[in-house]
């Protein structure tokens, strides 16, 4: 009989479960174990990968998704260990986890089930690893947000126990279903999960039944796991918010009461979450519709008061406020039908076109509703005011909130932790990836001995001991672990050191084809550029870009001698003077103010007119020719007038404020 049976339910998280199995191999090797994986009909190749790479694992491959509880029960029915661990596939366990938990059970006779500290990928505590049962008051404080606003209050923060110290161990009502350590005798007495819970709530139910059977449930802080929460649900069509609150409601009905109040609270929570989710997704559309409607409403009111033609006393009182409301409504409708309102963009050109159509529609309607045809000049003045206002508020909004400015010329700065061949392969693949603009800042080694050494094109710039300083000094955003070299214990040490710095941690798969991270799995292989439809080739973008270039160049040509003199006297910079010399070439159409360094890439792909400046220029200090080509491809694909303005602004900032030589 093995000491420990580990049961893992998998659903479409192949990369995560392979990483987990690697970490299990390194965890407490002195403890005999069996690993049982129950796959819920994954279609991502999980079953095939486990069969090929992990023949030691007992695999149950379901033909459909039977849910979390039922799948765990399948594993429980065949497991033989003295202790049982129910473990999520999107986790990583620490080297000492199994040993410490078994020691806790040996020293705590009434202990029936235990959980450990569960960390988010950024090193913060995952609140679900210690919590209370959702009674009426606890449910109310949870769904209304009172527990979030008063996290240190015993009255309001009962559900997630945030008023308790996470670095202490104590008895709790419930622990997280991602890590549940159980004695075999407890399982034999109470059985497995209640299959009525498809997902969520089954862990609460199991904890409740453990305590009803006379055992205790504990949260232990001495060891920890990382949990990449929600990876399976992101790959399914399940409405997890609805399922979560329905599961809480089911638990309350089963164990605490049939309270109509609790049921009402939870159903209202589901409805409120749906409303908030809708508002979050469509917030830009809703803001645009509201602002445009208000502008049209008050533009007509302002035009009415500005028109001072003799005999004009404004709109008759009996038609107000309908005479303000109807044109505003019609214009909003025309804008909507014209495609002005998008979830992630704000087109000024489409707004101007829709205003023109709206003006024609409104003036045409007055022929059919002559009782409202008071003054066509007021209508014209209204649309002049509205046009100026539509453009102005969109420009201001874009500049403040960066809507439509989809690119930042700064690459994501990454550290590779691990200096072996695997680490180098990861760095090379990241650098050569056409999909992610990563700047591999350097390597972190386990000791300080190799700091300063070159590994391929990269330098070892720090060790695990001083990684927090390296991260701060280099403004690192991503830390990538090479699992082939680094122990998971050391990974946890690094996560702890960097807690609170908003760093994203990723773990490379054993064959370096993928990175497992907080929110996604990044595939590192390049995808060929075939049949891509780039913005730079679209007629609307070409016309807008040429108009912008011509207008700006014409204005600068008038001031050309003055600009040249100022640049020569105050910023005698070769690069700046060269740019100024190119203004006539922009005016004649030979060049563009913003564009690629060359018109075509090495494969003959047209990338637009060569630019006086561009993303290649902003990144010129660190990019080789291959990286510049990738930047040019990115620019051609995503070009828009706002991106051009951002690049021009950054270029001017470099010369004027940084005085780059």
XYZ file of C-alpha atoms in Angstrom:
661
model
C 0.000 0.000 0.000
C 1.498 3.387 -0.984
C 1.766 6.152 1.579
C -0.047 8.630 -0.639
C -2.545 8.551 -3.495
C -2.638 11.732 -5.599
C -5.793 12.234 -7.652
C -5.812 14.894 -10.376
C -8.817 15.784 -12.531
C -7.709 17.249 -15.858
C -9.628 19.196 -18.478
C -7.759 20.812 -21.378
C -4.704 21.966 -19.434
C -2.048 19.701 -20.938
C 0.906 22.007 -20.305
C -0.118 22.650 -16.711
C -0.557 19.005 -15.768
C 2.796 18.049 -17.312
C 4.434 20.748 -15.193
C 2.572 19.517 -12.122
C 3.694 15.931 -12.655
C 7.300 17.174 -12.867
C 6.907 18.980 -9.546
C 5.313 15.908 -7.933
C 8.358 13.834 -8.920
C 10.594 16.179 -6.909
C 8.294 16.420 -3.897
C 9.217 14.245 -0.877
C 10.766 11.341 -2.846
C 11.009 9.256 0.356
C 7.194 8.945 0.402
C 5.765 6.142 -1.744
C 2.912 7.297 -3.934
C 0.586 6.557 -6.792
C -0.643 9.246 -9.201
C -4.100 8.901 -10.729
C -5.181 11.301 -13.488
C -8.850 11.421 -14.488
C -9.272 13.258 -17.793
C -12.677 14.788 -18.497
C -12.657 14.354 -22.285
C -9.931 16.924 -23.047
C -9.377 17.765 -26.711
C -5.981 19.439 -26.317
C -3.924 16.247 -26.506
C -3.680 15.773 -22.739
C -4.429 12.056 -22.807
C -1.952 11.335 -25.595
C 0.787 13.397 -23.904
C 0.330 11.628 -20.545
C 0.280 8.188 -22.184
C 3.481 8.961 -24.069
C 5.461 10.951 -21.498
C 4.139 9.596 -18.175
C 3.448 5.843 -18.430
C 3.838 5.628 -14.636
C 0.589 7.536 -14.154
C -2.715 5.669 -13.776
C -4.928 7.313 -16.388
C -8.727 7.257 -16.599
C -9.885 8.832 -19.883
C -13.572 9.783 -19.754
C -15.548 10.080 -22.969
C -17.380 13.167 -21.699
C -16.983 15.846 -19.047
C -18.584 14.327 -15.952
C -17.698 17.252 -13.688
C -15.096 17.777 -10.982
C -16.749 15.802 -8.192
C -17.675 12.709 -10.213
C -14.222 12.547 -11.792
C -12.529 12.714 -8.388
C -14.804 9.932 -7.190
C -13.556 7.760 -10.057
C -10.016 8.192 -8.759
C -11.064 7.685 -5.134
C -12.655 4.338 -5.982
C -9.353 2.836 -7.187
C -6.800 4.603 -4.962
C -4.941 2.578 -2.316
C -2.902 5.136 -0.343
C -2.924 5.630 3.440
C -3.463 9.300 2.672
C -5.276 10.859 -0.279
C -4.504 14.172 -1.974
C -7.059 15.750 -4.298
C -5.026 18.132 -6.416
C -5.860 20.496 -9.270
C -3.845 20.142 -12.495
C -3.007 23.866 -12.686
C -0.863 23.797 -9.542
C 2.795 23.354 -8.575
C 3.720 21.716 -5.268
C 6.725 22.477 -3.122
C 9.372 19.860 -2.393
C 8.445 19.389 1.267
C 4.659 19.544 0.924
C 3.783 15.836 1.195
C 6.178 15.157 4.069
C 4.988 18.113 6.156
C 1.305 17.293 5.676
C 1.762 13.639 6.665
C 3.693 14.799 9.760
C 0.794 17.112 10.660
C -1.672 14.245 10.485
C 0.582 12.101 12.677
C 0.775 14.804 15.350
C -2.918 15.825 15.199
C -5.153 12.815 16.004
C -8.513 14.466 15.284
C -7.358 15.914 11.964
C -9.477 14.637 9.081
C -8.667 16.995 6.235
C -5.976 19.632 5.676
C -5.101 22.324 3.190
C -1.951 24.370 2.857
C -1.157 27.947 1.884
C -2.238 28.459 -1.731
C -0.510 31.234 -3.648
C -1.526 33.116 -6.754
C 1.092 33.297 -9.522
C 2.166 36.738 -8.259
C 2.916 35.342 -4.794
C -0.184 36.676 -3.019
C -2.467 34.449 -0.961
C -5.394 32.829 -2.749
C -8.234 33.605 -0.387
C -10.238 30.420 -1.002
C -7.654 28.268 0.787
C -9.270 29.095 4.176
C -12.884 30.168 4.535
C -16.208 29.826 6.315
C -19.445 28.207 5.278
C -21.826 30.541 3.372
C -24.554 31.185 5.926
C -27.012 34.081 5.444
C -24.796 36.824 6.920
C -21.576 35.437 5.444
C -23.199 35.195 2.006
C -24.527 38.733 2.260
C -21.145 40.248 3.151
C -19.491 38.258 0.355
C -21.822 39.180 -2.510
C -22.242 42.830 -1.475
C -18.495 43.390 -1.282
C -18.464 44.280 2.415
C -15.833 41.597 3.011
C -13.596 43.281 0.437
C -14.086 46.774 1.853
C -13.465 45.648 5.439
C -10.927 42.795 5.114
C -9.744 43.055 8.745
C -13.202 42.995 10.269
C -14.343 39.831 12.050
C -17.913 40.928 11.395
C -17.658 41.462 7.637
C -14.711 39.292 6.521
C -15.892 35.907 7.727
C -16.120 34.183 4.353
C -12.413 34.391 3.430
C -11.142 34.943 6.993
C -8.940 37.840 5.859
C -8.814 39.128 9.425
C -6.709 36.084 10.359
C -2.928 35.881 9.890
C -2.081 33.830 6.790
C 1.222 32.830 8.424
C -0.438 30.907 11.237
C -2.162 27.515 11.243
C -5.681 27.003 12.611
C -8.945 25.125 12.275
C -11.313 26.424 9.570
C -14.710 25.562 8.147
C -13.418 24.846 4.655
C -10.333 24.740 2.462
C -9.834 25.029 -1.289
C -10.743 22.138 -3.559
C -7.484 22.646 -5.453
C -5.570 20.961 -2.590
C -7.337 18.662 -0.139
C -5.258 16.223 1.966
C -7.432 13.487 3.531
C -6.920 10.469 5.772
C -8.126 7.215 4.212
C -10.301 6.354 7.225
C -12.124 9.668 6.772
C -12.855 8.899 3.122
C -14.035 5.399 4.008
C -16.412 6.843 6.585
C -17.950 9.743 4.606
C -17.378 8.725 0.979
C -16.348 11.008 -1.855
C -17.851 14.118 -3.403
C -21.580 14.587 -3.788
C -22.112 14.309 -7.588
C -24.985 16.779 -7.441
C -22.308 19.498 -7.460
C -20.952 19.734 -11.015
C -18.263 22.312 -10.254
C -17.738 24.507 -7.170
C -19.401 23.809 -3.826
C -18.334 20.162 -3.722
C -15.294 21.117 -1.625
C -17.498 22.996 0.865
C -19.839 20.015 1.030
C -16.960 17.572 1.645
C -15.488 19.772 4.390
C -18.882 19.995 6.064
C -19.349 16.218 6.024
C -15.829 15.682 7.415
C -16.731 17.808 10.430
C -20.131 16.179 10.802
C -18.275 12.857 11.063
C -16.309 14.139 14.069
C -13.062 15.200 12.375
C -11.477 18.631 12.022
C -10.409 20.634 8.968
C -7.195 22.651 9.237
C -5.367 25.304 7.276
C -1.575 24.846 7.572
C 0.766 27.665 6.612
C 4.049 25.721 6.838
C 4.057 24.689 3.184
C 2.541 26.087 0.033
C 1.542 25.507 -3.559
C 1.033 27.827 -6.532
C -2.392 27.649 -8.152
C -2.986 29.075 -11.644
C -6.650 29.499 -10.872
C -9.350 29.062 -13.487
C -7.309 27.539 -16.318
C -9.814 24.760 -17.027
C -12.864 27.021 -16.871
C -11.280 29.444 -19.342
C -11.198 26.613 -21.865
C -14.882 25.766 -21.457
C -18.207 27.455 -22.177
C -19.264 27.279 -18.521
C -20.638 30.458 -16.919
C -18.482 30.092 -13.815
C -20.087 33.003 -11.927
C -23.525 31.451 -12.247
C -22.236 27.968 -11.412
C -20.361 29.302 -8.363
C -23.324 31.087 -6.781
C -25.732 28.297 -7.666
C -23.348 25.872 -5.932
C -23.304 28.075 -2.822
C -27.108 28.147 -2.899
C -27.226 24.359 -3.235
C -24.862 23.953 -0.284
C -26.992 26.233 1.909
C -30.177 24.347 1.011
C -28.539 21.002 1.707
C -26.818 21.740 5.002
C -27.752 25.035 6.630
C -31.374 25.811 5.818
C -33.849 26.252 3.014
C -33.643 29.997 3.593
C -35.470 32.011 0.933
C -33.355 35.008 1.972
C -30.040 33.276 1.183
C -31.404 32.008 -2.136
C -32.540 35.531 -3.035
C -29.168 37.037 -2.079
C -27.270 34.564 -4.242
C -29.569 34.924 -7.255
C -29.253 38.710 -7.029
C -25.470 38.250 -6.919
C -25.582 36.262 -10.164
C -27.679 38.985 -11.819
C -25.434 41.775 -10.518
C -22.275 40.018 -11.720
C -23.795 39.622 -15.187
C -24.663 43.325 -15.309
C -21.156 44.301 -14.196
C -19.597 41.944 -16.741
C -21.750 43.465 -19.493
C -20.837 47.006 -18.455
C -17.163 46.103 -18.350
C -17.132 44.575 -21.846
C -19.232 47.284 -23.475
C -18.177 50.263 -21.378
C -16.573 52.131 -24.293
C -19.705 51.731 -26.416
C -21.958 52.873 -23.578
C -19.753 55.884 -22.807
C -19.619 56.874 -26.485
C -23.390 56.573 -26.979
C -24.109 58.589 -23.843
C -21.600 61.363 -24.582
C -22.666 61.676 -28.244
C -26.338 61.851 -27.283
C -25.686 64.556 -24.671
C -23.524 66.538 -27.121
C -26.242 66.478 -29.801
C -28.917 67.409 -27.273
C -27.040 70.456 -25.998
C -25.562 71.351 -29.417
C -29.091 71.908 -30.711
C -29.968 73.924 -27.623
C -26.824 76.056 -28.056
C -27.434 76.546 -31.794
C -30.986 77.694 -31.011
C -29.648 80.408 -28.697
C -26.791 81.474 -31.020
C -29.029 82.025 -34.065
C -30.123 85.676 -33.836
C -32.027 86.077 -37.100
C -34.820 88.695 -36.814
C -38.130 87.051 -36.131
C -36.502 83.955 -34.631
C -37.452 83.468 -30.997
C -36.373 79.863 -30.657
C -38.408 76.677 -30.752
C -42.013 76.926 -29.572
C -42.483 75.787 -25.996
C -45.002 73.116 -26.987
C -42.382 71.120 -28.965
C -39.745 71.169 -26.235
C -37.997 68.962 -25.202
C -38.945 66.577 -28.041
C -37.297 68.853 -30.599
C -33.991 68.387 -28.700
C -34.456 64.686 -28.044
C -35.415 63.384 -31.502
C -32.377 64.729 -33.458
C -30.045 63.468 -30.712
C -31.687 60.036 -30.840
C -31.609 59.908 -34.651
C -27.938 60.889 -34.765
C -27.042 58.235 -32.186
C -28.949 55.661 -34.235
C -27.187 56.712 -37.461
C -23.802 56.545 -35.689
C -24.607 53.065 -34.435
C -25.617 51.832 -37.892
C -22.478 53.435 -39.347
C -20.252 51.320 -37.107
C -19.044 54.194 -34.932
C -19.442 52.363 -31.650
C -16.930 49.572 -31.086
C -15.807 47.769 -27.934
C -12.153 48.692 -28.358
C -11.876 51.595 -30.786
C -13.095 55.149 -31.378
C -13.029 56.108 -35.063
C -13.087 59.858 -35.726
C -13.444 59.326 -39.470
C -16.555 57.161 -39.011
C -17.968 59.746 -36.593
C -17.614 62.514 -39.176
C -19.221 60.340 -41.857
C -22.119 59.499 -39.542
C -22.613 63.191 -38.731
C -22.838 63.974 -42.447
C -25.404 61.209 -42.911
C -27.287 62.375 -39.832
C -27.450 65.944 -41.113
C -28.802 64.789 -44.491
C -31.377 62.568 -42.783
C -32.549 65.291 -40.401
C -32.914 67.969 -43.080
C -34.714 65.482 -45.322
C -37.219 64.572 -42.615
C -38.259 68.193 -42.246
C -39.904 67.959 -45.682
C -42.278 65.349 -44.252
C -42.714 66.937 -40.803
C -42.993 70.611 -41.701
C -44.396 71.502 -38.295
C -40.883 70.885 -36.955
C -38.952 72.555 -39.811
C -38.171 75.711 -37.886
C -34.705 76.573 -39.228
C -32.321 74.567 -41.381
C -29.504 76.959 -40.469
C -29.978 75.998 -36.812
C -29.599 72.380 -37.894
C -26.409 73.224 -39.796
C -25.022 75.148 -36.815
C -25.949 72.221 -34.566
C -23.905 69.819 -36.661
C -20.938 72.178 -36.817
C -20.908 72.353 -33.013
C -21.484 68.603 -32.732
C -18.734 67.813 -35.244
C -16.190 69.885 -33.343
C -17.314 68.364 -30.038
C -17.317 64.772 -31.348
C -13.736 65.149 -32.590
C -12.518 66.999 -29.488
C -13.815 64.608 -26.860
C -12.577 61.587 -28.782
C -9.079 63.034 -29.158
C -8.924 63.908 -25.458
C -10.258 60.480 -24.482
C -7.752 58.720 -26.733
C -4.817 60.678 -25.375
C -5.798 60.218 -21.726
C -6.885 56.566 -21.812
C -4.791 55.423 -24.813
C -7.849 53.992 -26.571
C -6.799 52.865 -30.034
C -3.112 53.215 -29.192
C -2.615 49.471 -29.239
C 1.154 49.435 -29.196
C 3.746 50.461 -26.703
C 7.218 50.602 -28.217
C 8.687 49.357 -24.956
C 9.212 45.601 -24.997
C 8.179 43.470 -22.062
C 11.330 42.997 -20.042
C 11.934 39.395 -19.034
C 14.431 37.508 -16.886
C 15.302 33.872 -17.484
C 16.012 32.009 -14.229
C 18.297 29.120 -15.125
C 21.541 29.222 -17.091
C 21.643 25.749 -18.635
C 21.010 24.905 -22.275
C 17.276 24.812 -21.663
C 17.349 28.397 -20.380
C 19.297 29.527 -23.443
C 16.808 27.812 -25.758
C 13.958 29.648 -24.039
C 15.740 33.001 -24.407
C 16.447 32.431 -28.106
C 12.862 31.390 -28.823
C 11.485 34.433 -27.003
C 13.802 36.742 -28.912
C 12.904 35.229 -32.279
C 9.155 34.996 -31.654
C 7.132 37.060 -34.121
C 4.147 37.250 -31.778
C 5.585 38.607 -28.539
C 7.985 41.516 -28.328
C 10.048 40.343 -25.378
C 13.318 41.879 -24.349
C 15.319 39.199 -22.571
C 17.267 41.377 -20.146
C 19.489 38.549 -18.964
C 19.865 35.378 -16.929
C 19.584 34.708 -13.215
C 21.804 31.909 -11.883
C 21.478 29.961 -8.649
C 24.727 31.437 -7.282
C 26.708 34.635 -7.743
C 29.716 32.854 -9.279
C 28.675 33.300 -12.907
C 27.449 36.921 -12.765
C 28.944 38.805 -15.701
C 29.452 35.716 -17.852
C 28.020 35.568 -21.371
C 25.637 32.757 -22.348
C 25.045 32.988 -26.068
C 23.965 36.571 -26.741
C 22.840 37.107 -23.140
C 24.546 37.963 -19.860
C 24.113 36.562 -16.376
C 23.081 39.674 -14.433
C 22.155 38.310 -11.030
C 21.511 35.405 -8.681
C 18.535 34.131 -6.732
C 19.887 35.951 -3.685
C 19.719 39.413 -5.299
C 16.981 38.873 -7.880
C 14.732 41.466 -6.220
C 17.381 44.127 -6.842
C 17.803 43.062 -10.466
C 14.044 43.225 -10.982
C 13.795 46.713 -9.454
C 16.811 48.151 -11.284
C 15.768 46.797 -14.690
C 11.986 47.269 -14.291
C 11.362 43.589 -15.052
C 7.764 42.571 -15.834
C 8.171 38.828 -16.396
C 10.244 36.126 -14.683
C 10.545 32.816 -16.537
C 11.785 29.680 -14.775
C 13.650 26.882 -16.532
C 12.078 23.872 -14.816
C 14.812 21.603 -16.147
C 17.419 23.226 -13.896
C 15.666 24.931 -11.015
C 14.025 23.137 -8.101
C 10.468 24.104 -7.310
C 11.575 24.981 -3.786
C 13.835 27.679 -5.226
C 11.035 28.882 -7.470
C 8.901 29.443 -4.379
C 11.767 31.339 -2.757
C 11.913 33.683 -5.748
C 8.131 34.162 -5.818
C 8.291 35.085 -2.127
C 11.155 37.552 -2.683
C 9.272 39.320 -5.468
C 5.860 39.402 -3.816
C 4.055 42.725 -4.291
C 6.034 43.826 -7.375
C 3.337 42.946 -9.944
C 5.613 40.433 -11.656
C 4.210 37.709 -13.896
C 5.844 34.345 -13.283
C 5.980 31.634 -15.930
C 7.439 28.141 -15.949
C 8.895 26.689 -19.149
C 7.728 23.252 -20.201
C 10.309 20.516 -20.181
C 10.703 20.633 -23.978
C 10.677 24.476 -24.120
C 7.712 24.579 -26.496
C 5.468 26.406 -24.070
C 5.423 28.670 -21.039
C 2.908 28.130 -18.254
C 1.832 31.444 -16.742
C -0.779 33.346 -14.788
C -3.253 33.882 -17.581
C -2.189 31.842 -20.571
C 0.047 29.264 -22.150
C 2.492 30.931 -24.513
C 3.566 28.790 -27.444
C 7.097 29.668 -28.489
C 7.201 28.380 -32.036
C 6.920 30.960 -34.848
C 3.947 30.905 -37.198
C 4.736 31.760 -40.852
C 3.454 35.118 -42.108
C 1.069 34.061 -44.874
C -1.800 35.992 -46.431
C -1.826 38.660 -43.728
C -4.092 41.669 -44.203
C -2.073 44.611 -42.906
C -3.559 48.005 -42.047
C -0.809 49.737 -44.040
C -2.316 48.362 -47.272
C -5.952 49.232 -46.556
C -7.307 52.140 -48.674
C -8.853 54.030 -45.745
C -5.595 53.899 -43.774
C -3.540 54.931 -46.835
C -5.761 57.965 -47.511
C -5.788 59.064 -43.869
C -2.036 58.592 -43.543
C -1.276 60.552 -46.721
C -3.577 63.389 -45.679
C -1.853 63.566 -42.298
C 1.619 63.532 -43.869
C 0.712 66.170 -46.454
C -0.935 68.513 -43.952
C 1.887 68.313 -41.424
C 4.621 68.539 -44.063
C 2.966 71.585 -45.692
C 2.910 73.416 -42.374
C 6.494 72.489 -41.582
C 7.694 73.524 -45.068
C 6.585 77.086 -44.373
C 8.659 77.119 -41.180
C 11.464 74.997 -42.651
C 14.314 77.585 -42.339
C 13.333 78.484 -38.770
C 13.071 74.823 -37.704
C 16.452 74.040 -39.236
C 18.094 76.995 -37.464
C 16.628 76.154 -34.051
C 17.600 72.486 -34.400
C 21.125 73.441 -35.458
C 21.671 75.916 -32.605
C 19.993 74.115 -29.704
C 20.018 70.422 -30.606
C 22.931 69.956 -32.963
C 21.970 66.350 -33.406
C 22.783 64.506 -36.623
C 19.675 62.328 -36.400
C 17.332 65.276 -35.840
C 18.859 67.311 -38.673
C 18.544 64.322 -40.983
C 14.856 64.045 -40.119
C 14.283 67.740 -40.862
C 15.991 67.334 -44.239
C 13.452 64.616 -45.088
C 10.405 66.897 -44.671
C 10.358 67.777 -48.418
C 10.493 64.053 -49.258
C 7.400 63.535 -47.108
C 5.647 66.448 -48.852
C 6.314 64.933 -52.282
C 5.208 61.492 -51.167
C 8.555 59.717 -51.364
C 8.570 59.105 -47.616
C 6.167 59.150 -44.689
C 6.709 60.777 -41.306
C 6.169 57.379 -39.658
C 6.883 54.085 -41.329
C 9.202 51.100 -41.608
C 12.934 51.544 -42.073
C 12.649 49.893 -45.502
C 9.627 49.415 -47.784
C 9.931 45.638 -48.004
C 11.169 42.982 -45.637
C 13.540 40.155 -46.518
C 10.609 38.107 -47.891
C 9.457 40.900 -50.214
C 6.441 41.820 -48.066
C 5.380 45.475 -48.595
C 5.440 47.337 -45.292
C 4.599 50.880 -46.430
C 6.644 53.905 -47.410
C 9.896 54.172 -45.494
C 9.549 56.462 -42.510
C 11.475 59.448 -41.227
C 10.931 57.792 -37.864
C 9.223 54.649 -36.682
C 9.240 51.898 -34.118
C 12.613 50.818 -35.520
C 13.995 54.258 -34.616
C 12.612 54.342 -31.071
C 14.195 50.958 -30.410
C 17.418 51.597 -32.356
C 19.732 51.370 -29.371
C 19.020 47.698 -28.665
C 17.625 46.144 -31.847
C 19.544 44.217 -34.462
C 18.306 43.961 -38.053
C 16.119 40.930 -37.318
C 14.357 42.686 -34.437
C 13.885 45.867 -36.491
C 12.203 43.786 -39.178
C 9.790 42.345 -36.618
C 8.978 45.847 -35.381
C 8.322 46.986 -38.950
C 5.985 44.016 -39.529
C 4.126 44.817 -36.321
C 3.761 48.460 -37.358
C 2.480 47.558 -40.848
C -0.091 45.223 -39.347
C -1.384 47.662 -36.702
C -0.858 51.080 -38.341
C -3.351 53.807 -37.555
C -3.142 57.592 -37.250
C -3.019 57.449 -33.457
C -0.118 55.041 -33.472
C 1.669 57.420 -35.884
C 1.040 60.354 -33.534
C 2.316 58.383 -30.552
C 5.524 57.422 -32.382
C 6.078 61.019 -33.533
C 5.534 62.257 -29.996
C 8.041 59.791 -28.575
C 10.560 60.696 -31.258
C 10.295 64.406 -30.455
C 10.538 63.597 -26.749
C 13.792 61.712 -27.349
C 15.386 64.671 -29.095
C 13.995 67.560 -27.081
C 13.944 66.159 -23.558
C 16.569 63.421 -23.583
C 18.983 65.111 -26.000
C 20.138 61.774 -27.400
C 23.387 62.001 -29.320
